[in-house]
Structure formats: C-alpha cells, structure tokens
CSV table of C-alpha atoms in Angstrom, one decimal:
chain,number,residue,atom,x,y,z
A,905,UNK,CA,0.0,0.0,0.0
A,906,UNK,CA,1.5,3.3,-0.6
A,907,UNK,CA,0.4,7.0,0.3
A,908,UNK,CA,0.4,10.2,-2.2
A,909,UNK,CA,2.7,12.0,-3.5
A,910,UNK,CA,3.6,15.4,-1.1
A,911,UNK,CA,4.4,17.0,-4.3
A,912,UNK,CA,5.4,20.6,-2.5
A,913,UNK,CA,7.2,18.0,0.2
A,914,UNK,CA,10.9,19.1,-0.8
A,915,UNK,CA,13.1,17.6,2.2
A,916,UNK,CA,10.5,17.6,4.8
A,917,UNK,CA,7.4,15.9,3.2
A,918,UNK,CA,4.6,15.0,5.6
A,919,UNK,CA,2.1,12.3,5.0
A,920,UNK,CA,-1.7,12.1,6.9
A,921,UNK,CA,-3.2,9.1,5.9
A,922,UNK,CA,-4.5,5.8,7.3
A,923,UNK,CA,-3.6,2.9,6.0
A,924,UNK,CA,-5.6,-0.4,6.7
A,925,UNK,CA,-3.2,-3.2,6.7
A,926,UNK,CA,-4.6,-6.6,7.6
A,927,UNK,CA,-3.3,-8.8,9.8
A,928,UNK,CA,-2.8,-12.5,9.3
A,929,UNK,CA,-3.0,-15.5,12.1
A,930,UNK,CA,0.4,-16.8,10.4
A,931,UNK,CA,3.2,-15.7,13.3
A,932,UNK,CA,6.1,-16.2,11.1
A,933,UNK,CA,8.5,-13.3,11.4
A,934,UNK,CA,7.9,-12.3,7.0
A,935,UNK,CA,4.4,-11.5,8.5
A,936,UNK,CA,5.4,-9.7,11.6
A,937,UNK,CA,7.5,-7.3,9.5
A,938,UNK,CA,6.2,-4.2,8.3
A,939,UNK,CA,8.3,-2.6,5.1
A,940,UNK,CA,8.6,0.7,4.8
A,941,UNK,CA,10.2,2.8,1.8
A,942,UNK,CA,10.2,6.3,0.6
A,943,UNK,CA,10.5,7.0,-2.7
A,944,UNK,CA,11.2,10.5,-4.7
A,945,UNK,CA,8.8,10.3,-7.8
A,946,UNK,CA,9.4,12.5,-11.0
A,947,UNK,CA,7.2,12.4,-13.8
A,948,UNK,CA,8.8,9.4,-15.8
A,949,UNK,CA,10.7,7.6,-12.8
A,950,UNK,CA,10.3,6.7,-9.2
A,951,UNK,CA,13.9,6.0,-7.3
A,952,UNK,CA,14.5,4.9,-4.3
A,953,UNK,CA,15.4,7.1,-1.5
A,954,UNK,CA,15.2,4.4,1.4
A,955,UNK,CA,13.3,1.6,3.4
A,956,UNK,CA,13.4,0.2,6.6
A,957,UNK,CA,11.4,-2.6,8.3
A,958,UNK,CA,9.7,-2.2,11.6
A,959,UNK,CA,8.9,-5.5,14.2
A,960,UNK,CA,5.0,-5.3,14.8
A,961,UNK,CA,4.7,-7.9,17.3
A,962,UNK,CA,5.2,-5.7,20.6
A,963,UNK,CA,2.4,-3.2,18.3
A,964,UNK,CA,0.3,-6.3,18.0
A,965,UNK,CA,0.3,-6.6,22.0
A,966,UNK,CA,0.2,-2.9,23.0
A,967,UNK,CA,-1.9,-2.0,20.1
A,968,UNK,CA,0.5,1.6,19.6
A,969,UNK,CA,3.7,2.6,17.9
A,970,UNK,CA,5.1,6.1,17.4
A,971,UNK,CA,8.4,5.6,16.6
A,972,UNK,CA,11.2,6.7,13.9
A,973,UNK,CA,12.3,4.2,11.5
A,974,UNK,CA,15.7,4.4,9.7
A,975,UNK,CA,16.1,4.2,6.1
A,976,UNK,CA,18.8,3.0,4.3
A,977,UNK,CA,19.7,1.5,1.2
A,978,UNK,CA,22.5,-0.4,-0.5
A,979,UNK,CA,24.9,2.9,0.4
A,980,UNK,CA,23.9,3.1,3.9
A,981,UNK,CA,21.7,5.3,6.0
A,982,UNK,CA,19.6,7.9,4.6
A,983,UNK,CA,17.3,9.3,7.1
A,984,UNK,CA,14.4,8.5,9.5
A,985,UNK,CA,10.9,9.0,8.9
A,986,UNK,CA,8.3,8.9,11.6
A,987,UNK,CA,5.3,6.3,12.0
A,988,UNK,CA,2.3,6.3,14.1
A,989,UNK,CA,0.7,2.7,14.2
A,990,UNK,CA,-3.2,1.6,15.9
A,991,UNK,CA,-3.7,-2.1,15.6
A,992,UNK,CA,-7.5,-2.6,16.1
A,993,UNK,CA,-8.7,-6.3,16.1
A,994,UNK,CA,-11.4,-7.2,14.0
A,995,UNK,CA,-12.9,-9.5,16.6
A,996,UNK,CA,-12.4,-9.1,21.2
A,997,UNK,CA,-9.4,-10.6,22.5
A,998,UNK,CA,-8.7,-14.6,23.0
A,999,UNK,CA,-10.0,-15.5,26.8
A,1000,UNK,CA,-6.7,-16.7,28.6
C-alpha cells in the first residue's frame, strides 16, 4: 500500500493518511514485518530514496507505535521517517 505524493514535500514531506493493513493468524516473522520505503517520484521515474522494516509484534500486544524508522539503502543510512501505528482487532481478545 502506498500514500500520495507530497508534491510541494521538498526535504520535509509530511504524510496524513490511514492505512488499513490486515493482519494475518500466520506468526512467522515475513508476516510480523512491516516494510517501509520512501520514494522520490518524477514524472517518468520513481527511485528509491530508502526503506526500513519495523517488528509489529510488541504493536500487536500494545496495540501503539510512534516511533522513527531508519532508512537506508544499498549505500547506507539515509534518514528517519516517523510512523504512528493503531492495531484494532477485528474481533475481542482470546479469553486466557
């Protein structure tokens, strides 16, 4: 899933959207990872500017992250971009 473009963004875009992701029953860690990337987009290309992954398990017990993720690519570290994260569960909590 991907947000749009801050055209006017320049070196300190901002993004305000939500983002429904769902949520699988599958523990393994490829779906307890959550990718993130940043990309500069010009009007016949897209290039990468960075990506980092974030571990959503604690999130998936607390049910909040606010957080900055580093980016980096195949040259190293390129910045850090800030993500708020609400899990909501479609259905109430296991009984213990």
């Amino acid at each position: 899933k991907r947000t749009a473009v801050d055209v006017r963004g320049g070196q300190n875009p901002a993004w305000d959207e939500e983002i429904r992701i769902t949520v699988t029953k599958d523990s393994s860690e490829k779906n307890r990872t959550l990718e993130v990337s940043c990309w500069e987009k010009e009007a016949k290309t897209e290039d990468l500017l960075g990506q980092g992954k974030v571990d959503i398990r604690e999130t998936l017990r607390t049910g909040e992250f606010d957080d900055w993720v580093k980016l980096e690519t195949e040259g190293g570290y390129r910045g850090d971009v800030f993500l708020e994260m609400t899990f909501y569960a479609n259905a109430p909590a296991p009984l213990n």
